[in-house]
Amino acid sequence: MAKIAFIGLGNMGQPMATCLVKAGHDVVVFDLVESAMQALEAAGAKAAPSAAAAAEGAEYVISMLPAGQHVERLYLGPDGLLARLPTGSVVVDSSTIDAMTARKVGAEAQAQGITFVDAPVSGGIGGAKAGTLTFIVGGAESAFEQVKSVLEPMARHVFHAGDLGAGQVAKACNNMLLAVLMAGTTEALALGVKNGLDPAVLSNIMQQSSGGNWVLNGYNPWPGVMPGAPASNDYQGGFQVDLMLKDLGLATDMATASHAAMPMGALARNLYALHAQRGHGKQDFSSLQFFFTSAE
Ligand code: NAD
């Protein structure tokens, strides 16, 4: 069993670290918010007073932080972890951040003989709790082989997307597509209901027809259609609009830098920006349904 430092115990990090404890790993945790560490201590992890203290003697460091600036500060900032970790350590950053920051931290790690991979995840809080996340890993083939087994207690799938940063590129593409699918699905449901259809009947028809997609299969945005979905829980407990907006910003930056056209993603980003401005930032991203129904 491995000695693992886990940094960042928010909505995702907390259940992910718990999966590692349950798998029998020796886990030391740190979060800036002290109360976030209590659940992990109760589950059997040790809490550390700082990220540096958590990383002391660890074979693996896993981070799950909000955005690129947090990751850069943790590893490269004053008192940053890369300057403290011994050669041969392995670092996995699972935060969803820009590929450029992932490559910058990865290159610095490499220069110090530390293995680094970017490994953002898909599957949400439900997947984190169930240990069924999809990890999308960017890094050398040898690094991928090194991290695979430590990710497995948290994962259903562990993919190797390519070199350093490739995990973040694939994640941004996936979430851009997900935003477009959600926008299209909420629009279609509102159109059907306005024209007299029952949203559950329409959902079932589209699910079995050529409009079928991931959103209709497991994340229906219309309240009451799918009992387990955030839409049936007042749009709580899922993937926040603000985080989707952040990811659409990452896709937009990537498209700008690579001169790629991204018309559908741009439209989805604008819809989510307006939706957040109207006070829905902390709700699940399927609350975009309100965008098409709130005027009724
Ligand atoms: P969150 O805001 O709930 O948690 C982030 C945690 O990091 C907080 O507890 C915060 O205190 C801690 N933190 C920040 N800076 C720190 C530092 N320097 N040292 C220690 N702790 C620090 O966010 P989340 O929902 O857990 O998401 C984390 C990442 O995973 C984000 O990049 C997000 O985009 C991505 N993600 C989220 C979901 C989801 O459904 N929530 C799904 C897939 C990916």
Short mmCIF file of C-alpha atoms and ligand atoms in Angstrom, two decimals:
data_model
loop_
_atom_site.label_atom_id
_atom_site.label_comp_id
_atom_site.label_asym_id
_atom_site.label_seq_id
_atom_site.Cartn_x
_atom_site.Cartn_y
_atom_site.Cartn_z
CA MET A 1 0.00 0.00 0.00
CA ALA A 2 1.23 3.48 -0.83
CA LYS A 3 1.83 6.57 1.27
CA ILE A 4 -0.31 9.29 -0.35
CA ALA A 5 -0.65 13.02 0.37
CA PHE A 6 -4.04 14.34 -0.78
CA ILE A 7 -4.39 18.13 -1.09
CA GLY A 8 -7.82 19.76 -1.58
CA LEU A 9 -10.84 18.19 0.09
CA GLY A 10 -13.79 19.94 -1.52
CA ASN A 11 -16.85 18.37 -3.15
CA MET A 12 -14.65 16.05 -5.21
CA GLY A 13 -11.45 15.68 -3.16
CA GLN A 14 -13.21 14.55 0.00
CA PRO A 15 -14.92 11.46 -1.49
CA MET A 16 -11.88 10.70 -3.69
CA ALA A 17 -9.50 10.65 -0.71
CA THR A 18 -12.02 8.52 1.19
CA CYS A 19 -11.87 5.89 -1.60
CA LEU A 20 -8.08 5.75 -1.20
CA VAL A 21 -8.39 5.27 2.57
CA LYS A 22 -10.95 2.50 2.02
CA ALA A 23 -8.55 0.80 -0.41
CA GLY A 24 -6.04 0.55 2.47
CA HIS A 25 -3.62 3.32 1.45
CA ASP A 26 -1.84 5.40 4.08
CA VAL A 27 -3.40 8.82 3.36
CA VAL A 28 -2.36 12.19 4.83
CA VAL A 29 -4.66 15.08 3.89
CA PHE A 30 -4.56 18.86 3.83
CA ASP A 31 -7.13 21.55 2.97
CA LEU A 32 -7.03 25.27 3.71
CA VAL A 33 -10.43 24.83 5.36
CA GLU A 34 -9.80 22.89 8.55
CA SER A 35 -13.33 21.50 8.82
CA ALA A 36 -12.93 19.82 5.41
CA MET A 37 -10.35 17.48 6.99
CA GLN A 38 -12.62 16.19 9.77
CA ALA A 39 -14.59 13.73 7.62
CA LEU A 40 -11.33 12.28 6.33
CA GLU A 41 -9.90 11.92 9.81
CA ALA A 42 -13.09 10.08 10.79
CA ALA A 43 -12.61 7.79 7.78
CA GLY A 44 -9.05 6.93 8.89
CA ALA A 45 -6.79 9.49 7.21
CA LYS A 46 -4.30 11.72 9.05
CA ALA A 47 -4.72 15.50 8.85
CA ALA A 48 -1.61 17.66 8.34
CA PRO A 49 -1.13 21.32 9.32
CA SER A 50 0.15 22.30 5.84
CA ALA A 51 0.52 20.90 2.32
CA ALA A 52 4.28 20.59 2.91
CA ALA A 53 3.70 18.58 6.09
CA ALA A 54 1.22 16.31 4.29
CA ALA A 55 3.74 15.67 1.51
CA GLU A 56 6.60 14.77 3.86
CA GLY A 57 7.58 11.15 3.22
CA ALA A 58 4.77 10.65 0.67
CA GLU A 59 5.37 8.49 -2.40
CA TYR A 60 2.44 10.12 -4.22
CA VAL A 61 0.94 13.61 -4.00
CA ILE A 62 -2.58 14.01 -5.42
CA SER A 63 -4.18 17.46 -5.70
CA MET A 64 -7.82 18.39 -6.37
CA LEU A 65 -7.98 22.20 -6.39
CA PRO A 66 -10.34 24.71 -8.01
CA ALA A 67 -8.23 26.31 -10.78
CA GLY A 68 -4.80 26.80 -12.41
CA GLN A 69 -3.59 29.52 -10.05
CA HIS A 70 -4.17 27.28 -7.01
CA VAL A 71 -2.21 24.43 -8.61
CA GLU A 72 0.66 26.72 -9.63
CA ARG A 73 0.86 28.17 -6.12
CA LEU A 74 0.80 24.73 -4.46
CA TYR A 75 3.68 23.34 -6.52
CA LEU A 76 5.73 26.36 -7.65
CA GLY A 77 4.83 29.13 -5.19
CA PRO A 78 6.74 30.21 -2.10
CA ASP A 79 7.15 27.06 -0.03
CA GLY A 80 5.96 25.13 -3.14
CA LEU A 81 5.95 21.34 -2.99
CA LEU A 82 8.25 20.69 -5.97
CA ALA A 83 11.18 22.25 -4.12
CA ARG A 84 10.59 19.89 -1.18
CA LEU A 85 9.68 16.55 -2.74
CA PRO A 86 12.51 14.04 -3.14
CA THR A 87 13.56 12.73 -6.55
CA GLY A 88 11.40 9.81 -7.59
CA SER A 89 8.18 11.22 -6.04
CA VAL A 90 5.03 11.04 -8.15
CA VAL A 91 2.59 13.94 -8.47
CA VAL A 92 -0.95 13.65 -9.87
CA ASP A 93 -2.97 16.82 -10.36
CA SER A 94 -6.64 15.96 -10.87
CA SER A 95 -7.96 19.54 -10.85
CA THR A 96 -9.55 20.81 -14.07
CA ILE A 97 -7.15 23.56 -15.14
CA ASP A 98 -5.60 25.03 -18.30
CA ALA A 99 -3.17 22.79 -20.17
CA MET A 100 -0.47 25.50 -20.13
CA THR A 101 -0.25 25.51 -16.32
CA ALA A 102 -0.22 21.70 -16.28
CA ARG A 103 2.70 21.71 -18.76
CA LYS A 104 4.56 24.40 -16.79
CA VAL A 105 4.29 22.53 -13.48
CA GLY A 106 5.05 19.22 -15.24
CA ALA A 107 8.21 20.58 -16.89
CA GLU A 108 9.47 21.94 -13.56
CA ALA A 109 8.74 18.60 -11.89
CA GLN A 110 10.59 16.74 -14.63
CA ALA A 111 13.61 19.03 -14.18
CA GLN A 112 13.73 17.93 -10.53
CA GLY A 113 13.38 14.21 -11.22
CA ILE A 114 9.74 14.15 -10.09
CA THR A 115 7.07 12.37 -12.15
CA PHE A 116 4.06 14.57 -12.91
CA VAL A 117 0.79 13.84 -14.70
CA ASP A 118 -2.30 15.94 -15.27
CA ALA A 119 -5.28 13.69 -14.55
CA PRO A 120 -8.59 15.58 -14.59
CA VAL A 121 -11.70 13.54 -13.95
CA SER A 122 -15.19 13.12 -15.32
CA GLY A 123 -18.12 11.62 -13.43
CA GLY A 124 -19.02 14.30 -10.89
CA ILE A 125 -19.62 14.03 -7.19
CA GLY A 126 -21.66 10.83 -7.65
CA GLY A 127 -18.74 9.19 -9.44
CA ALA A 128 -16.29 10.43 -6.79
CA LYS A 129 -18.40 8.90 -4.00
CA ALA A 130 -18.89 5.61 -5.83
CA GLY A 131 -15.24 5.36 -6.93
CA THR A 132 -16.32 5.26 -10.59
CA LEU A 133 -14.64 8.37 -12.00
CA THR A 134 -13.06 8.52 -15.44
CA PHE A 135 -9.44 9.75 -15.17
CA ILE A 136 -7.99 11.38 -18.29
CA VAL A 137 -4.23 11.29 -17.91
CA GLY A 138 -1.64 13.43 -19.69
CA GLY A 139 2.05 12.53 -19.37
CA ALA A 140 4.71 10.10 -20.53
CA GLU A 141 3.71 6.45 -21.05
CA SER A 142 5.99 5.44 -18.15
CA ALA A 143 4.33 8.03 -15.88
CA PHE A 144 0.90 6.72 -16.87
CA GLU A 145 1.95 3.19 -15.90
CA GLN A 146 3.24 4.52 -12.55
CA VAL A 147 -0.01 6.28 -11.58
CA LYS A 148 -2.61 3.85 -12.95
CA SER A 149 -2.81 1.53 -9.97
CA VAL A 150 -3.04 4.34 -7.39
CA LEU A 151 -5.96 5.91 -9.30
CA GLU A 152 -7.88 2.65 -9.63
CA PRO A 153 -9.72 2.74 -6.24
CA MET A 154 -11.31 6.03 -7.39
CA ALA A 155 -11.95 5.01 -11.00
CA ARG A 156 -13.98 2.99 -13.44
CA HIS A 157 -11.81 4.09 -16.38
CA VAL A 158 -8.24 5.40 -16.50
CA PHE A 159 -7.38 6.74 -19.98
CA HIS A 160 -4.02 7.88 -21.31
CA ALA A 161 -4.82 10.92 -23.50
CA GLY A 162 -1.23 11.71 -24.59
CA ASP A 163 1.69 13.84 -23.40
CA LEU A 164 1.70 16.37 -20.55
CA GLY A 165 -1.38 18.63 -20.77
CA ALA A 166 -3.30 16.20 -23.01
CA GLY A 167 -5.56 15.20 -20.12
CA GLN A 168 -6.64 18.82 -19.69
CA VAL A 169 -7.17 19.27 -23.44
CA ALA A 170 -9.41 16.16 -23.59
CA LYS A 171 -11.29 17.25 -20.47
CA ALA A 172 -11.99 20.72 -21.93
CA CYS A 173 -13.27 19.15 -25.19
CA ASN A 174 -15.50 16.76 -23.25
CA ASN A 175 -17.02 19.43 -21.02
CA MET A 176 -17.58 21.77 -23.97
CA LEU A 177 -19.55 18.96 -25.67
CA LEU A 178 -21.43 18.23 -22.44
CA ALA A 179 -22.45 21.92 -22.13
CA VAL A 180 -23.73 21.87 -25.72
CA LEU A 181 -25.66 18.61 -25.11
CA MET A 182 -27.23 20.04 -21.95
CA ALA A 183 -28.19 23.29 -23.70
CA GLY A 184 -29.76 21.40 -26.63
CA THR A 185 -31.61 18.99 -24.36
CA THR A 186 -33.11 21.73 -22.15
CA GLU A 187 -34.18 23.60 -25.30
CA ALA A 188 -35.84 20.52 -26.84
CA LEU A 189 -37.70 19.66 -23.63
CA ALA A 190 -39.01 23.21 -23.24
CA LEU A 191 -40.16 23.22 -26.89
CA GLY A 192 -42.04 19.93 -26.44
CA VAL A 193 -43.71 21.02 -23.20
CA LYS A 194 -44.77 24.36 -24.73
CA ASN A 195 -46.44 22.31 -27.43
CA GLY A 196 -48.39 20.09 -25.06
CA LEU A 197 -46.09 17.14 -24.43
CA ASP A 198 -45.36 15.50 -21.08
CA PRO A 199 -41.60 16.00 -20.38
CA ALA A 200 -41.22 12.39 -19.18
CA VAL A 201 -42.90 10.98 -22.30
CA LEU A 202 -40.83 13.22 -24.58
CA SER A 203 -37.62 12.34 -22.70
CA ASN A 204 -38.32 8.63 -23.14
CA ILE A 205 -39.01 9.04 -26.87
CA MET A 206 -35.86 11.11 -27.51
CA GLN A 207 -33.74 8.79 -25.35
CA GLN A 208 -34.65 5.88 -27.66
CA SER A 209 -34.40 7.99 -30.83
CA SER A 210 -31.67 9.78 -32.76
CA GLY A 211 -31.61 12.66 -30.22
CA GLY A 212 -30.57 10.29 -27.41
CA ASN A 213 -27.54 11.46 -25.40
CA TRP A 214 -25.75 11.24 -22.01
CA VAL A 215 -27.94 13.97 -20.48
CA LEU A 216 -31.18 12.13 -21.33
CA ASN A 217 -29.71 8.80 -20.20
CA GLY A 218 -28.79 9.79 -16.67
CA TYR A 219 -29.05 13.52 -15.95
CA ASN A 220 -32.47 14.66 -17.13
CA PRO A 221 -32.77 18.46 -16.55
CA TRP A 222 -36.58 18.54 -16.13
CA PRO A 223 -37.61 18.31 -12.44
CA GLY A 224 -39.30 15.05 -11.53
CA VAL A 225 -38.48 13.12 -14.70
CA MET A 226 -35.49 11.28 -13.21
CA PRO A 227 -35.66 10.83 -9.39
CA GLY A 228 -31.88 10.63 -8.80
CA ALA A 229 -30.92 13.60 -10.99
CA PRO A 230 -30.04 17.04 -9.49
CA ALA A 231 -33.09 18.50 -11.32
CA SER A 232 -35.30 16.44 -8.97
CA ASN A 233 -33.35 17.71 -5.95
CA ASP A 234 -33.83 21.46 -6.51
CA TYR A 235 -30.70 21.42 -8.73
CA GLN A 236 -28.42 20.70 -5.75
CA GLY A 237 -25.58 18.20 -5.34
CA GLY A 238 -24.23 18.07 -8.89
CA PHE A 239 -21.82 20.08 -11.05
CA GLN A 240 -22.15 23.82 -10.44
CA VAL A 241 -22.95 26.31 -13.21
CA ASP A 242 -19.90 28.36 -12.09
CA LEU A 243 -17.59 25.35 -12.60
CA MET A 244 -19.08 24.63 -16.04
CA LEU A 245 -18.57 28.28 -16.90
CA LYS A 246 -14.92 28.00 -15.80
CA ASP A 247 -14.47 24.92 -18.04
CA LEU A 248 -16.10 26.67 -21.01
CA GLY A 249 -13.63 29.51 -20.40
CA LEU A 250 -10.77 26.98 -20.62
CA ALA A 251 -12.18 25.63 -23.92
CA THR A 252 -12.58 29.21 -25.24
CA ASP A 253 -8.95 30.06 -24.38
CA MET A 254 -7.80 26.84 -26.05
CA ALA A 255 -9.82 27.63 -29.19
CA THR A 256 -8.42 31.17 -29.32
CA ALA A 257 -4.82 30.01 -28.90
CA SER A 258 -5.14 27.28 -31.55
CA HIS A 259 -7.26 29.36 -34.00
CA ALA A 260 -10.01 26.72 -33.77
CA ALA A 261 -13.63 27.58 -34.58
CA MET A 262 -15.94 26.84 -31.64
CA PRO A 263 -19.38 28.29 -32.47
CA MET A 264 -21.49 25.85 -30.44
CA GLY A 265 -19.16 26.06 -27.43
CA ALA A 266 -19.20 29.87 -27.61
CA LEU A 267 -22.99 29.89 -27.64
CA ALA A 268 -23.11 27.49 -24.70
CA ARG A 269 -20.59 29.64 -22.78
CA ASN A 270 -22.74 32.73 -23.31
CA LEU A 271 -25.90 30.89 -22.21
CA TYR A 272 -24.16 29.73 -19.03
CA ALA A 273 -22.72 33.21 -18.39
CA LEU A 274 -26.20 34.78 -18.60
CA HIS A 275 -27.61 31.99 -16.47
CA ALA A 276 -24.94 32.59 -13.78
CA GLN A 277 -25.61 36.35 -13.91
CA ARG A 278 -29.26 35.61 -13.16
CA GLY A 279 -28.23 34.03 -9.85
CA HIS A 280 -27.89 30.33 -10.74
CA GLY A 281 -24.11 30.04 -10.37
CA LYS A 282 -24.20 27.70 -7.37
CA GLN A 283 -26.90 25.40 -8.80
CA ASP A 284 -26.30 22.29 -10.85
CA PHE A 285 -25.60 22.96 -14.54
CA SER A 286 -28.85 21.23 -15.59
CA SER A 287 -30.66 24.27 -14.08
CA LEU A 288 -30.08 25.81 -17.52
CA GLN A 289 -33.62 24.42 -17.97
CA PHE A 290 -34.84 27.65 -16.27
CA PHE A 291 -33.37 29.62 -19.13
CA PHE A 292 -36.11 28.24 -21.38
CA THR A 293 -38.96 28.01 -18.88
CA SER A 294 -38.68 30.81 -16.29
CA ALA A 295 -40.62 33.31 -18.41
CA GLU A 296 -43.74 31.09 -18.19
P1 NAD B 1 -14.34 22.71 -4.34
O1 NAD B 1 -14.30 24.19 -4.46
O2 NAD B 1 -15.50 22.04 -3.68
O3 NAD B 1 -13.00 22.18 -3.58
C1 NAD B 1 -11.73 22.74 -3.72
C2 NAD B 1 -11.02 22.60 -2.37
O4 NAD B 1 -9.66 23.00 -2.51
C3 NAD B 1 -11.62 23.46 -1.25
O5 NAD B 1 -11.94 22.65 -0.14
C4 NAD B 1 -10.50 24.48 -0.93
O6 NAD B 1 -10.47 24.85 0.42
C5 NAD B 1 -9.28 23.66 -1.31
N1 NAD B 1 -8.07 24.46 -1.59
C6 NAD B 1 -7.92 25.52 -2.40
N2 NAD B 1 -6.63 25.91 -2.42
C7 NAD B 1 -5.95 25.08 -1.60
C8 NAD B 1 -4.59 24.95 -1.19
N3 NAD B 1 -3.65 25.79 -1.65
N4 NAD B 1 -4.26 23.98 -0.34
C9 NAD B 1 -5.20 23.11 0.13
N5 NAD B 1 -6.51 23.18 -0.22
C10 NAD B 1 -6.87 24.15 -1.06
O7 NAD B 1 -14.17 22.15 -5.84
P2 NAD B 1 -14.54 20.68 -6.38
O8 NAD B 1 -15.95 20.66 -6.83
O9 NAD B 1 -14.02 19.67 -5.44
O10 NAD B 1 -13.66 20.68 -7.73
C11 NAD B 1 -12.25 20.54 -7.70
C12 NAD B 1 -11.77 20.44 -9.14
O11 NAD B 1 -12.39 19.33 -9.79
C13 NAD B 1 -12.13 21.68 -9.98
O12 NAD B 1 -11.07 21.97 -10.84
C14 NAD B 1 -13.38 21.23 -10.75
O13 NAD B 1 -13.53 21.93 -11.98
C15 NAD B 1 -13.08 19.76 -10.95
N6 NAD B 1 -14.26 18.90 -11.15
C16 NAD B 1 -15.38 19.09 -10.40
C17 NAD B 1 -16.46 18.24 -10.59
C18 NAD B 1 -17.72 18.42 -9.78
O14 NAD B 1 -18.75 17.77 -10.14
N7 NAD B 1 -17.72 19.19 -8.71
C19 NAD B 1 -16.40 17.23 -11.56
C20 NAD B 1 -15.23 17.04 -12.27
C21 NAD B 1 -14.16 17.89 -12.06
#
